[in-house]
Coordinates of C-alpha atoms in Angstrom, one line a residue:
Chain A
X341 CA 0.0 0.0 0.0
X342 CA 1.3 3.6 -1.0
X343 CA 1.2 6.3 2.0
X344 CA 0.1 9.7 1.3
X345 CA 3.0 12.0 1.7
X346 CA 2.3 14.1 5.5
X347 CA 3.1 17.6 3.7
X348 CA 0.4 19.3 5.9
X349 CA 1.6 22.5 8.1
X350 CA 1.9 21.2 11.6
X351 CA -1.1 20.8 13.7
X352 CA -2.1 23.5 16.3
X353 CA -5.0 21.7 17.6
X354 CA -3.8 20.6 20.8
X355 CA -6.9 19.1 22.3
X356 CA -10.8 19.4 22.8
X357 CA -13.1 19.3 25.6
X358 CA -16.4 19.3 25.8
X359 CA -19.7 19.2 27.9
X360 CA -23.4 19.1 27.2
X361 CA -25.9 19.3 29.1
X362 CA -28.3 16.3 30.1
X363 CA -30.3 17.2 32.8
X364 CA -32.4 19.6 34.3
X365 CA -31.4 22.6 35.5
X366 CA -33.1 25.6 36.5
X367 CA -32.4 29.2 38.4
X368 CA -33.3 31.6 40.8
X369 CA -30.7 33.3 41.9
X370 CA -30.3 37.1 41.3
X371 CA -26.0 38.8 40.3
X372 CA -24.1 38.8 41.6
X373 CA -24.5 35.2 42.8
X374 CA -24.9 32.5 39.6
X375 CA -25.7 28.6 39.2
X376 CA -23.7 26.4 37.3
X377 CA -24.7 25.2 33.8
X378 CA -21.9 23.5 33.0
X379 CA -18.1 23.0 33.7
X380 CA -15.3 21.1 32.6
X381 CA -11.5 20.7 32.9
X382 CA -8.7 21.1 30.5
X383 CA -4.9 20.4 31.4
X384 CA -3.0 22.6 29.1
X385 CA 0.8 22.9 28.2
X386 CA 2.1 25.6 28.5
X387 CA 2.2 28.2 25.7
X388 CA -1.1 27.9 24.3
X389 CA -4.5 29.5 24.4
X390 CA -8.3 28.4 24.8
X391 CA -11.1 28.6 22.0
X392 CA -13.8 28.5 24.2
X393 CA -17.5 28.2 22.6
X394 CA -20.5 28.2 24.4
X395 CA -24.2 28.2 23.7
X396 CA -27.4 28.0 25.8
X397 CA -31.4 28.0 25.2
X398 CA -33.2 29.1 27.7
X399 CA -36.8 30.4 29.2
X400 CA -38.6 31.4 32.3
X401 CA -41.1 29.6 34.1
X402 CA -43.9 32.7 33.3
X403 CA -44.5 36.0 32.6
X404 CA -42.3 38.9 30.1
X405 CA -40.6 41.3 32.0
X406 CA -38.5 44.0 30.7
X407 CA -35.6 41.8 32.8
X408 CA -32.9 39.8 31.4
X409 CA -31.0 36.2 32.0
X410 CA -26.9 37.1 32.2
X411 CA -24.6 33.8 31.0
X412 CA -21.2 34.0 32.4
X413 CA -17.9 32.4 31.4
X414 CA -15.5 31.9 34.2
X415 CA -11.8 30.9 33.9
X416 CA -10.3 29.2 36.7
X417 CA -12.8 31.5 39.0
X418 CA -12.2 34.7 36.9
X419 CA -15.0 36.5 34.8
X420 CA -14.4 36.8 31.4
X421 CA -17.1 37.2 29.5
X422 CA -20.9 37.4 29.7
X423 CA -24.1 37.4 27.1
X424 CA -27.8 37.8 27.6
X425 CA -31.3 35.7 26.9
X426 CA -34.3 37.6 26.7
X427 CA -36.8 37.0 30.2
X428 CA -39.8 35.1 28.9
X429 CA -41.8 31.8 28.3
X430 CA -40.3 31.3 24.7
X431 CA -37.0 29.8 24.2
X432 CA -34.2 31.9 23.5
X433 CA -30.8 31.1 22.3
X434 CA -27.6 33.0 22.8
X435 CA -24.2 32.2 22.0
X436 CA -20.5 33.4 21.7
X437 CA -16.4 32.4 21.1
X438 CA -13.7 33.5 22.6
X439 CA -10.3 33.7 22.9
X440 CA -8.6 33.5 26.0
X441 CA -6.0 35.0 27.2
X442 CA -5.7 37.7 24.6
X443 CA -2.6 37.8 22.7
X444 CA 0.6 37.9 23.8
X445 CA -0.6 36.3 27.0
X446 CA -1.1 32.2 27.4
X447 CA -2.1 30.2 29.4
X448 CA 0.1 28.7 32.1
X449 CA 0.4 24.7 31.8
X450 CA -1.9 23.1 34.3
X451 CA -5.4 22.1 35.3
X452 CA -7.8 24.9 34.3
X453 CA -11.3 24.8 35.0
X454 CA -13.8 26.4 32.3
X455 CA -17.4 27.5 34.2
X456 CA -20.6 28.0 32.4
X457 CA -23.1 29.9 34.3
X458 CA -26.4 32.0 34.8
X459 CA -28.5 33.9 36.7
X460 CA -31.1 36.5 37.0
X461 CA -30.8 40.3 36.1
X462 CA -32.9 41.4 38.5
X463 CA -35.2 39.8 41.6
X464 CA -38.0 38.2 40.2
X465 CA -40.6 35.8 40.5
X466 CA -39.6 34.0 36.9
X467 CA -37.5 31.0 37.2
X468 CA -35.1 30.3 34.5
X469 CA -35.5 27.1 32.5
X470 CA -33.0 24.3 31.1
X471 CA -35.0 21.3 30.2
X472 CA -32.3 19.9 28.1
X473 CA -33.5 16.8 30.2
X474 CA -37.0 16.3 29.6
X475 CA -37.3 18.7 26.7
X476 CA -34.0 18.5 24.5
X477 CA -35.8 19.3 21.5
X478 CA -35.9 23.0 22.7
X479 CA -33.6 23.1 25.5
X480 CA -29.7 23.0 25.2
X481 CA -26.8 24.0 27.0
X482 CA -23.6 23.5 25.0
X483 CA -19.7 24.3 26.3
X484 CA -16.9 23.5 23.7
X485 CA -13.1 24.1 24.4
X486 CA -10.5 24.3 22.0
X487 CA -6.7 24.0 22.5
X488 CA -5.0 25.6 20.5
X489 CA -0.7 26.6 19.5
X490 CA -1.2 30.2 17.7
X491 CA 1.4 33.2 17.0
Chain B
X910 CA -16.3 -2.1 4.6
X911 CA -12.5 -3.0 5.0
X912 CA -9.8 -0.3 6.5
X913 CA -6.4 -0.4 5.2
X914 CA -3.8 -0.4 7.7
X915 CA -0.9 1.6 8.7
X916 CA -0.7 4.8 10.4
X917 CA -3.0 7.7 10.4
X918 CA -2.6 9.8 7.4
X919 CA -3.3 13.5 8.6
X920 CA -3.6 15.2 5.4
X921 CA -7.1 14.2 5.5
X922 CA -8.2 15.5 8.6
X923 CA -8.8 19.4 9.0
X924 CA -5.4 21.3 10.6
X925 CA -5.9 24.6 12.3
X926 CA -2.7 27.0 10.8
X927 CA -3.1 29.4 13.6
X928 CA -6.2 31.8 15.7
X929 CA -6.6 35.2 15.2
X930 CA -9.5 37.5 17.4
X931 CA -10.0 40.2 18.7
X932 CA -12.7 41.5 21.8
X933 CA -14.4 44.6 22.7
X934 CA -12.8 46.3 25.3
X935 CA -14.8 49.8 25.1
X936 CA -18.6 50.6 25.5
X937 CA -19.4 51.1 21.7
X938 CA -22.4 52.9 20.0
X939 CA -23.3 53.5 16.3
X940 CA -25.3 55.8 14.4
X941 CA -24.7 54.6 11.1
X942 CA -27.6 53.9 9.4
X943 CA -28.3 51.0 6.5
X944 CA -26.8 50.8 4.0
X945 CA -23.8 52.2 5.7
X946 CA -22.3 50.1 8.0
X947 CA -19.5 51.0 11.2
X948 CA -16.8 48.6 12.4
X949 CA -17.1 46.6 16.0
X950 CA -13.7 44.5 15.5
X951 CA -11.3 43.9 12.8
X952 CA -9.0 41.1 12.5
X953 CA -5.7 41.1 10.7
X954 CA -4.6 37.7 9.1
X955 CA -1.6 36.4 7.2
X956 CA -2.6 33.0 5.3
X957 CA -0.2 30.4 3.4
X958 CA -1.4 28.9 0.6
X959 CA -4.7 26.6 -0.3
X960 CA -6.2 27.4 3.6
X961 CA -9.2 28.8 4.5
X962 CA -10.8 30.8 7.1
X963 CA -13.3 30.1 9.3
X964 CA -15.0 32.7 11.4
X965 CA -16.8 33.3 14.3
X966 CA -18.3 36.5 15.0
X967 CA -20.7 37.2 18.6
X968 CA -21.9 40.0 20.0
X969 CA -24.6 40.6 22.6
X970 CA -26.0 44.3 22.6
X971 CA -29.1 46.6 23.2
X972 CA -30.6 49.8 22.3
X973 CA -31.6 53.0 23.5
X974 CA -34.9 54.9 22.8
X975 CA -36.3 52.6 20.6
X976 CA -36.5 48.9 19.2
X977 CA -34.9 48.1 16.1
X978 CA -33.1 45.8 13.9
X979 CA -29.7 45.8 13.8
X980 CA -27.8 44.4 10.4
X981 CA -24.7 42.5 11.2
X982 CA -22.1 41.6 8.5
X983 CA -18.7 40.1 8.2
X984 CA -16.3 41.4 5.3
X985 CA -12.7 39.8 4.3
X986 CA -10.9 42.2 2.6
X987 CA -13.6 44.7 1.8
X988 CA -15.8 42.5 0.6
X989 CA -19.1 41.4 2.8
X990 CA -19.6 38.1 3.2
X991 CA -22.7 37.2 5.0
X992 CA -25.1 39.7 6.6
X993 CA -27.7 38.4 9.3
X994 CA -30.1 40.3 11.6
X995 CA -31.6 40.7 14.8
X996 CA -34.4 42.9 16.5
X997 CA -32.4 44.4 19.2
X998 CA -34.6 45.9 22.0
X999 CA -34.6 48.7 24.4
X1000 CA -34.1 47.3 27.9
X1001 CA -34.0 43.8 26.8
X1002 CA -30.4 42.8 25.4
X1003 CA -30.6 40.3 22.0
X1004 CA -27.6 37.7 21.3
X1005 CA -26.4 37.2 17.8
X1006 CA -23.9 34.9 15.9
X1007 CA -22.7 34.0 12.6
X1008 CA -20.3 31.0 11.9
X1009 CA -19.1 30.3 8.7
X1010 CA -16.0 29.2 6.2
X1011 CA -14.7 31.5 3.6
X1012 CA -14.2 30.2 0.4
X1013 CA -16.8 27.4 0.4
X1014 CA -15.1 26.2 -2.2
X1015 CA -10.8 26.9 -3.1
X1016 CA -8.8 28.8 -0.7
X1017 CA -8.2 32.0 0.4
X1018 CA -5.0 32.7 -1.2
X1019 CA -1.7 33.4 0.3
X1020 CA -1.1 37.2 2.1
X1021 CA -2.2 39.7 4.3
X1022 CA -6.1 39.7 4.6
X1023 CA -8.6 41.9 7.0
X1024 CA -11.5 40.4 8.5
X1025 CA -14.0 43.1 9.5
X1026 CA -17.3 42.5 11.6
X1027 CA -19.5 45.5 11.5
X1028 CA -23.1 46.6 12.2
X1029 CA -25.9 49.0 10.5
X1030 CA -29.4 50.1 12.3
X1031 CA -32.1 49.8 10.2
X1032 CA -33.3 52.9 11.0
X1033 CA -32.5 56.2 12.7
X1034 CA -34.4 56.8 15.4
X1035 CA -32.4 54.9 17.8
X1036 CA -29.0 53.9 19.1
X1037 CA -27.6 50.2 19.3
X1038 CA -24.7 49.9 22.0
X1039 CA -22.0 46.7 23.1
X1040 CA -21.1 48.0 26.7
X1041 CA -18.6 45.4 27.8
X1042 CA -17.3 48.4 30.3
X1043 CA -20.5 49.0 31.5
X1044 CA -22.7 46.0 31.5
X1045 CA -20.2 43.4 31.5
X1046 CA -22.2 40.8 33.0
X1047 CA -24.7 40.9 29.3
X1048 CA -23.0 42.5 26.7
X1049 CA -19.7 41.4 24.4
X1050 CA -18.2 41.3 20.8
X1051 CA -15.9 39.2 19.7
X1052 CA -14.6 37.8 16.5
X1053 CA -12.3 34.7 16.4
X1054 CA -10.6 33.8 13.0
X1055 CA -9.0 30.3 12.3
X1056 CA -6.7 29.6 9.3
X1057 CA -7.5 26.0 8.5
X1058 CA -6.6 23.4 5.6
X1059 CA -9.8 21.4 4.7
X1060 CA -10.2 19.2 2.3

């Protein structure tokens, strides 16, 4: 059998993780305090960065309020960045990527911990909804980290 | 189905060539009003040859005074891409995303290349705003950029 010739440019890829979501899990608590979606380790090398991609869909238990459902992403216990979902009854999705650290910085080699997270805006009587137990064709909580060797 | 043997040949697996982004870091409005667009990030990129890019672009925003969609596009070089909307209220923060691979087909070509994300109101009347200084618990932008070879 004739081999393929590797002539690809090296690999920066180091490694994936990844977490989904497969139960229940729903919210009350108000900022500054936040419950966890999802979370997941990565041991790095040093010298490299994470990809981090994260996605959620999301409701309240009743009512629209002119209020507002704040997703966090934590890195090792540190905020870095945050998006929104829209306080009501229908499903809403919101996502984002991100690079982190910024360039120049990298990451240190270790055990890093990647924290996905929500909570309330504002005190409430709406409960926010993840059914991506009982009702994964709506509900979904999604948390994908990349990796990766870049200049 | 049979598999020949012998090692793994990598040339047929997708290879990241390097991550490029580039975050908010500043409360940003716009007035510009469709068809003129204004810049949220920009992305510089050096590619080899026969790669392409794949981009993801995020940003989670509101506006003040009124309700109103909010055109987003990504450009390479000048040239837009893909535009995609949302209906970005007052009080209530909206969450929008675009993934996708430029060329679909072929590569991108070898050089320097500028990958812009920007945004247009559909309107005047009212003010969109990505206060990652201000409300950093709802509101980003970022755009990642990855130089890949796919087959």
């Amino acid at each position: 059998m004739t081999l393929p010739v590797l002539n690809g440019p090296p690999p920066k890829l180091i490694q994936t993780q990844y977490a989904r979501l497969a139960v229940n899990v729903t919210t009350t608590v108000v900022l500054p305090l936040f419950t966890t979606l999802l979370s997941l380790t990565i041991q790095t090398r040093g010298g490299t960065r994470l990809i981090i991609h994260c996605e959620a869909a999301l409701n309240t238990s009743f009512g629209v309020a002119l209020d507002s459902i704040s997703q966090a992403l934590r890195l090792d216990g540190v905020f870095l960045q945050a998006m929104v979902s829209t306080l009501t009854p229908q499903i809403e999705t919101a996502a984002m990527t991100l690079e982190e650290p910024l360039p120049p910085a990298v990451l240190a080699a270790g055990v890093h911990t990647v924290l996905f997270s929500f909570a309330k805006f504002a005190a409430s009587p709406a409960v926010v909804n993840c059914f991506a137990g009982t009702l994964p064709q709506g509900f979904s909580a999604n948390l994908l980290v990349h990796e990766v060797v870049s200049p | 189905m049979t598999f020949p043997s012998g090692p793994i040949v990598t040339d047929q697996f997708p290879k990241l060539v390097q991550t490029r982004s580039a975050r908010l870091a500043v409360d940003l409005t716009s007035t510009a009003t469709f068809p003129v667009f204004s810049l949220i990030l920009s992305v510089p990129i050096t590619t080899r040859e026969g790669t392409r890019l794949q981009v993801y672009a995020s940003i989670d925003c509101n506006c003040f005074v009124l309700p109103i969609p909010i055109i987003f596009r990504v450009l390479l070089d000048g040239t837009p891409l893909q535009n995609w909307t949302s209906n970005v209220s007052i009080v209530i923060n909206e969450s929008s995303r675009m993934v996708l691979e430029e060329p679909v087909v072929g590569a991108v070509g070898a050089g320097a290349h500028t990958v812009d994300f920007e945004w247009s109101r559909f309107s005047a009347g009212s003010v969109p705003t990505c206060s990652p200084v201000t409300f950093p618990d709802f509101h980003n932008a970022n755009l990642v950029v990855q130089e890949v070879v796919s087959p």
